[in-house]
């Protein structure tokens, strides 16, 4: 992926050389030309086209912000209710993610989802211990949410 | 034009007011919730969102009305966004490892057995 970005930058610079024009608009056009040609030649690369991955990163960021909003409203709703109707608990969750980066991103995402907080990650990085605010529906719901998170993270890294 | 400018100002003011309201509610949550872990739920999420809304409102106000886009505010937003969940996680982890008790009505505790197993090794 880094190689493709580097190649794209080189194509943009070559484009500027060809026009003998060192301005930002020329660079942008060159970058677009490079992106299109790399995209068209993507079957010669061992990996996918890198802009696909950039798009996946943007989708992950949008998911992050959305979950942050939802989770704070859920927590505030629980706080200002006159009677505390919460059943907290700690759930073990098996993850399929492997590298440290993926697990870090996943645990940050979990910290910001409605009513869940990562308490501990086991030594081998296979199990996450999650403190859930409301365990009754959390098991089903969090499983579902986390499968969407895991999928979004995997789209970025693989 | 005048109308839109006034309306935008009002909107940004509402965003900042909303952010401070959320911060106040999360402070209320810190008083009300029964144990450390539940309190850190309130502290990480609602406080993060409150600070973010205040910073975004300030950034937009500076950009549109004072014609000055402040990169420092953007960096502040990014840093708060990255560091707040990690701080919440570390607080919870340190509390659990030093043996702070969970609330009595806690239903399930999977971590206890795992920790015991780890210590026996």
Tab-separated table of C-alpha atoms in Angstrom:
chain	number	residue	atom	x	y	z
A	1	UNK	CA	0.000	0.000	0.000
A	2	UNK	CA	2.839	2.398	0.885
A	3	UNK	CA	4.478	1.531	-2.431
A	4	UNK	CA	1.350	2.526	-4.339
A	5	UNK	CA	1.160	5.888	-2.548
A	6	UNK	CA	4.833	6.513	-3.273
A	7	UNK	CA	4.329	5.633	-6.940
A	8	UNK	CA	1.359	7.960	-7.110
A	9	UNK	CA	3.416	10.830	-5.679
A	10	UNK	CA	6.205	10.097	-8.180
A	11	UNK	CA	3.724	10.175	-11.065
A	12	UNK	CA	2.436	13.534	-9.814
A	13	UNK	CA	5.981	14.941	-9.680
A	14	UNK	CA	6.765	13.581	-13.166
A	15	UNK	CA	3.573	15.248	-14.393
A	16	UNK	CA	4.827	18.542	-12.945
A	17	UNK	CA	8.178	17.989	-14.652
A	18	UNK	CA	6.448	17.347	-17.998
A	19	UNK	CA	4.586	20.657	-17.763
A	20	UNK	CA	7.450	22.613	-16.232
A	21	UNK	CA	4.907	24.078	-13.835
A	22	UNK	CA	5.464	23.836	-10.071
A	23	UNK	CA	2.101	24.793	-8.702
A	24	UNK	CA	-0.345	23.010	-6.452
A	25	UNK	CA	-3.147	22.666	-9.072
A	26	UNK	CA	-0.725	20.946	-11.456
A	27	UNK	CA	0.286	18.578	-8.661
A	28	UNK	CA	-3.366	17.777	-7.958
A	29	UNK	CA	-4.033	16.973	-11.630
A	30	UNK	CA	-0.909	14.808	-11.729
A	31	UNK	CA	-2.017	13.003	-8.589
A	32	UNK	CA	-5.430	12.299	-10.117
A	33	UNK	CA	-3.802	11.004	-13.316
A	34	UNK	CA	-1.580	8.760	-11.194
A	35	UNK	CA	-4.528	7.488	-9.164
A	36	UNK	CA	-6.500	6.632	-12.294
A	37	UNK	CA	-3.585	4.832	-13.933
A	38	UNK	CA	-2.757	2.863	-10.792
A	39	UNK	CA	-6.441	1.984	-10.445
A	40	UNK	CA	-6.589	0.761	-14.031
A	41	UNK	CA	-3.433	-1.313	-13.606
A	42	UNK	CA	-4.498	-2.715	-10.243
A	43	UNK	CA	-4.548	-6.314	-11.449
A	44	UNK	CA	-0.746	-6.221	-11.700
A	45	UNK	CA	-0.428	-5.427	-7.997
A	46	UNK	CA	-0.380	-8.098	-5.325
A	47	UNK	CA	-2.604	-5.940	-3.067
A	48	UNK	CA	-5.806	-4.068	-3.664
A	49	UNK	CA	-6.003	-0.533	-4.965
A	50	UNK	CA	-4.987	1.720	-2.067
A	51	UNK	CA	-7.807	4.285	-2.409
A	52	UNK	CA	-10.226	1.495	-1.478
A	53	UNK	CA	-8.429	1.266	1.824
A	54	UNK	CA	-8.487	5.040	2.300
A	55	UNK	CA	-12.242	4.878	1.805
A	56	UNK	CA	-12.441	2.121	4.431
A	57	UNK	CA	-10.538	4.362	6.875
A	58	UNK	CA	-13.000	7.195	6.254
A	59	UNK	CA	-15.919	4.812	6.842
A	60	UNK	CA	-14.316	3.690	10.107
A	61	UNK	CA	-13.979	7.318	11.250
A	62	UNK	CA	-17.625	8.013	10.482
A	63	UNK	CA	-18.591	4.911	12.464
A	64	UNK	CA	-16.457	6.160	15.367
A	65	UNK	CA	-18.196	9.544	15.509
A	66	UNK	CA	-21.647	8.000	15.154
A	67	UNK	CA	-21.045	5.544	17.982
A	68	UNK	CA	-19.669	8.320	20.197
A	69	UNK	CA	-22.885	10.312	19.797
A	70	UNK	CA	-25.167	7.323	20.369
A	71	UNK	CA	-23.223	6.125	23.397
A	72	UNK	CA	-23.208	9.445	25.182
A	73	UNK	CA	-26.932	9.819	24.736
A	74	UNK	CA	-27.506	6.305	26.043
A	75	UNK	CA	-25.321	6.962	29.091
A	76	UNK	CA	-26.965	10.322	29.786
A	77	UNK	CA	-30.361	8.695	29.468
A	78	UNK	CA	-29.360	6.143	32.099
A	79	UNK	CA	-27.939	8.819	34.395
A	80	UNK	CA	-30.889	11.176	34.482
A	81	UNK	CA	-33.503	8.464	34.918
A	82	UNK	CA	-34.922	8.804	38.437
A	83	UNK	CA	-34.378	5.139	39.278
A	84	UNK	CA	-31.084	3.461	38.476
A	85	UNK	CA	-32.150	0.466	36.415
A	86	UNK	CA	-28.784	-0.880	35.378
A	87	UNK	CA	-27.325	-4.364	35.669
A	88	UNK	CA	-23.575	-4.065	35.115
A	89	UNK	CA	-21.240	-6.975	34.500
A	90	UNK	CA	-18.002	-8.081	32.917
A	91	UNK	CA	-18.150	-10.124	29.729
A	92	UNK	CA	-15.320	-11.975	28.043
A	93	UNK	CA	-15.248	-11.466	24.310
A	94	UNK	CA	-13.210	-13.539	21.883
A	95	UNK	CA	-11.743	-11.525	19.058
A	96	UNK	CA	-10.437	-12.705	15.715
A	97	UNK	CA	-8.151	-9.754	15.207
A	98	UNK	CA	-4.455	-10.450	15.390
A	99	UNK	CA	-2.052	-7.541	15.240
A	100	UNK	CA	-1.659	-5.115	18.136
A	101	UNK	CA	-2.869	-2.233	16.026
A	102	UNK	CA	-6.188	-3.844	15.220
A	103	UNK	CA	-6.810	-4.779	18.839
A	104	UNK	CA	-5.974	-1.239	20.001
A	105	UNK	CA	-8.409	0.278	17.531
A	106	UNK	CA	-11.090	-2.252	18.475
A	107	UNK	CA	-10.727	-1.560	22.194
A	108	UNK	CA	-10.881	2.199	21.600
A	109	UNK	CA	-14.052	1.675	19.587
A	110	UNK	CA	-15.531	-0.477	22.350
A	111	UNK	CA	-14.703	2.205	24.918
A	112	UNK	CA	-16.843	4.587	22.898
A	113	UNK	CA	-19.799	2.302	22.172
A	114	UNK	CA	-23.058	2.476	24.110
A	115	UNK	CA	-22.475	1.247	27.651
A	116	UNK	CA	-19.316	-0.781	27.177
A	117	UNK	CA	-15.767	-0.242	28.427
A	118	UNK	CA	-12.704	-2.360	27.801
A	119	UNK	CA	-11.319	-3.419	31.172
A	120	UNK	CA	-8.532	-5.760	30.196
A	121	UNK	CA	-6.913	-7.480	27.250
A	122	UNK	CA	-5.535	-10.934	27.913
A	123	UNK	CA	-1.825	-11.617	27.453
A	124	UNK	CA	-2.200	-13.449	24.163
A	125	UNK	CA	-4.500	-10.761	22.769
A	126	UNK	CA	-7.290	-13.249	22.065
A	127	UNK	CA	-9.794	-12.168	24.696
A	128	UNK	CA	-11.121	-8.761	25.615
A	129	UNK	CA	-12.803	-8.267	28.999
A	130	UNK	CA	-15.569	-5.741	28.614
A	131	UNK	CA	-17.424	-4.009	31.405
A	132	UNK	CA	-20.970	-3.535	30.194
A	133	UNK	CA	-23.396	-1.123	31.780
A	134	UNK	CA	-26.522	-3.096	31.026
A	135	UNK	CA	-25.767	-6.739	30.562
A	136	UNK	CA	-29.243	-8.035	29.740
A	137	UNK	CA	-29.286	-6.890	26.141
A	138	UNK	CA	-25.589	-6.099	25.956
A	139	UNK	CA	-24.593	-9.667	25.127
A	140	UNK	CA	-26.698	-9.861	22.027
A	141	UNK	CA	-26.294	-6.269	21.013
A	142	UNK	CA	-22.582	-5.979	21.622
A	143	UNK	CA	-21.965	-9.152	19.675
A	144	UNK	CA	-23.767	-7.602	16.770
A	145	UNK	CA	-22.083	-4.216	17.047
A	146	UNK	CA	-18.681	-5.728	17.455
A	147	UNK	CA	-19.068	-7.919	14.440
A	148	UNK	CA	-19.698	-4.731	12.464
A	149	UNK	CA	-16.677	-3.048	14.097
A	150	UNK	CA	-14.445	-6.023	13.498
A	151	UNK	CA	-15.542	-6.153	9.903
A	152	UNK	CA	-14.831	-2.443	9.423
A	153	UNK	CA	-11.371	-2.803	10.968
A	154	UNK	CA	-10.573	-5.873	8.891
A	155	UNK	CA	-11.519	-3.988	5.750
A	156	UNK	CA	-8.851	-1.457	6.617
A	157	UNK	CA	-6.071	-3.836	7.505
A	158	UNK	CA	-6.527	-6.706	5.073
B	1	UNK	CA	-27.338	37.445	4.257
B	2	UNK	CA	-27.672	39.263	7.564
B	3	UNK	CA	-30.328	36.743	8.538
B	4	UNK	CA	-28.152	33.722	7.734
B	5	UNK	CA	-25.217	35.156	9.647
B	6	UNK	CA	-27.375	35.714	12.734
B	7	UNK	CA	-28.852	32.236	12.420
B	8	UNK	CA	-25.421	30.650	12.112
B	9	UNK	CA	-24.227	32.466	15.198
B	10	UNK	CA	-27.228	31.221	17.114
B	11	UNK	CA	-26.610	27.662	15.886
B	12	UNK	CA	-22.958	27.687	16.959
B	13	UNK	CA	-23.976	29.091	20.321
B	14	UNK	CA	-26.425	26.215	20.675
B	15	UNK	CA	-23.685	23.685	19.835
B	16	UNK	CA	-21.441	25.113	22.559
B	17	UNK	CA	-24.317	25.271	25.040
B	18	UNK	CA	-25.162	21.666	24.244
B	19	UNK	CA	-21.558	20.616	24.829
B	20	UNK	CA	-21.454	22.287	28.227
B	21	UNK	CA	-24.817	20.737	29.106
B	22	UNK	CA	-23.454	17.279	28.294
B	23	UNK	CA	-20.368	17.971	30.416
B	24	UNK	CA	-22.586	19.025	33.321
B	25	UNK	CA	-24.695	15.870	32.952
B	26	UNK	CA	-21.624	13.663	32.970
B	27	UNK	CA	-20.422	15.395	36.144
B	28	UNK	CA	-23.840	14.580	37.601
B	29	UNK	CA	-23.279	10.987	36.536
B	30	UNK	CA	-19.966	10.936	38.417
B	31	UNK	CA	-21.832	11.806	41.614
B	32	UNK	CA	-24.735	9.480	41.066
B	33	UNK	CA	-23.316	6.201	39.767
B	34	UNK	CA	-22.335	3.638	42.400
B	35	UNK	CA	-18.851	2.314	41.523
B	36	UNK	CA	-15.625	3.226	39.757
B	37	UNK	CA	-16.328	1.354	36.540
B	38	UNK	CA	-19.757	2.844	36.010
B	39	UNK	CA	-18.390	6.282	36.784
B	40	UNK	CA	-15.705	5.866	34.188
B	41	UNK	CA	-18.450	5.109	31.646
B	42	UNK	CA	-19.889	8.549	32.318
B	43	UNK	CA	-16.475	10.200	32.429
B	44	UNK	CA	-15.126	8.755	29.177
B	45	UNK	CA	-18.101	9.076	26.908
B	46	UNK	CA	-20.189	12.046	27.847
B	47	UNK	CA	-17.268	14.226	28.890
B	48	UNK	CA	-15.472	13.448	25.623
B	49	UNK	CA	-18.486	14.382	23.564
B	50	UNK	CA	-19.028	17.558	25.593
B	51	UNK	CA	-15.453	18.773	25.142
B	52	UNK	CA	-15.541	17.871	21.458
B	53	UNK	CA	-18.734	19.836	20.863
B	54	UNK	CA	-17.341	22.894	22.651
B	55	UNK	CA	-14.098	22.761	20.657
B	56	UNK	CA	-15.896	22.241	17.333
B	57	UNK	CA	-18.276	25.116	18.045
B	58	UNK	CA	-15.356	27.390	18.915
B	59	UNK	CA	-13.447	26.331	15.815
B	60	UNK	CA	-16.378	27.027	13.506
B	61	UNK	CA	-17.087	30.369	15.151
B	62	UNK	CA	-13.474	31.478	14.711
B	63	UNK	CA	-13.485	30.245	11.125
B	64	UNK	CA	-16.672	31.937	9.970
B	65	UNK	CA	-16.915	35.085	12.061
B	66	UNK	CA	-13.334	36.061	12.903
B	67	UNK	CA	-11.788	34.645	9.688
B	68	UNK	CA	-9.106	32.734	11.489
B	69	UNK	CA	-8.888	28.963	11.176
B	70	UNK	CA	-7.067	27.662	14.187
B	71	UNK	CA	-5.142	24.453	13.589
B	72	UNK	CA	-4.515	24.124	17.308
B	73	UNK	CA	-8.213	23.594	17.985
B	74	UNK	CA	-8.331	20.852	15.344
B	75	UNK	CA	-5.304	19.173	16.909
B	76	UNK	CA	-6.972	19.460	20.294
B	77	UNK	CA	-10.066	17.719	18.942
B	78	UNK	CA	-7.975	14.879	17.518
B	79	UNK	CA	-5.978	14.435	20.723
B	80	UNK	CA	-9.026	14.392	22.979
B	81	UNK	CA	-10.659	11.901	20.637
B	82	UNK	CA	-7.671	9.551	20.745
B	83	UNK	CA	-6.690	9.810	24.400
B	84	UNK	CA	-10.027	9.825	26.237
B	85	UNK	CA	-10.990	6.154	25.667
B	86	UNK	CA	-7.461	5.024	26.518
B	87	UNK	CA	-7.588	6.968	29.790
B	88	UNK	CA	-10.921	5.343	30.627
B	89	UNK	CA	-9.539	1.894	29.858
B	90	UNK	CA	-6.435	2.418	32.005
B	91	UNK	CA	-8.455	3.751	34.926
B	92	UNK	CA	-10.705	0.707	34.858
B	93	UNK	CA	-7.831	-1.709	34.488
B	94	UNK	CA	-5.793	-0.188	37.314
B	95	UNK	CA	-8.846	-0.172	39.565
B	96	UNK	CA	-9.626	-3.826	38.840
B	97	UNK	CA	-6.039	-4.985	39.323
B	98	UNK	CA	-5.731	-3.203	42.657
B	99	UNK	CA	-8.875	-4.921	43.846
B	100	UNK	CA	-11.552	-2.240	43.843
B	101	UNK	CA	-14.859	-4.026	44.383
B	102	UNK	CA	-17.636	-4.020	41.824
B	103	UNK	CA	-21.103	-2.817	42.730
B	104	UNK	CA	-23.180	-5.409	44.649
B	105	UNK	CA	-25.758	-5.740	41.907
B	106	UNK	CA	-23.174	-6.686	39.316
B	107	UNK	CA	-24.404	-9.760	37.499
B	108	UNK	CA	-21.442	-11.405	35.900
B	109	UNK	CA	-17.687	-11.372	36.359
B	110	UNK	CA	-15.636	-13.239	33.783
B	111	UNK	CA	-12.411	-11.462	34.525
B	112	UNK	CA	-12.031	-12.773	38.084
B	113	UNK	CA	-11.348	-16.372	37.075
B	114	UNK	CA	-9.006	-15.338	34.307
B	115	UNK	CA	-6.959	-13.210	36.676
B	116	UNK	CA	-6.787	-16.029	39.226
B	117	UNK	CA	-5.537	-18.391	36.556
B	118	UNK	CA	-2.932	-15.898	35.501
B	119	UNK	CA	-1.648	-15.425	39.037
B	120	UNK	CA	-1.399	-19.155	39.660
B	121	UNK	CA	0.999	-19.564	36.768
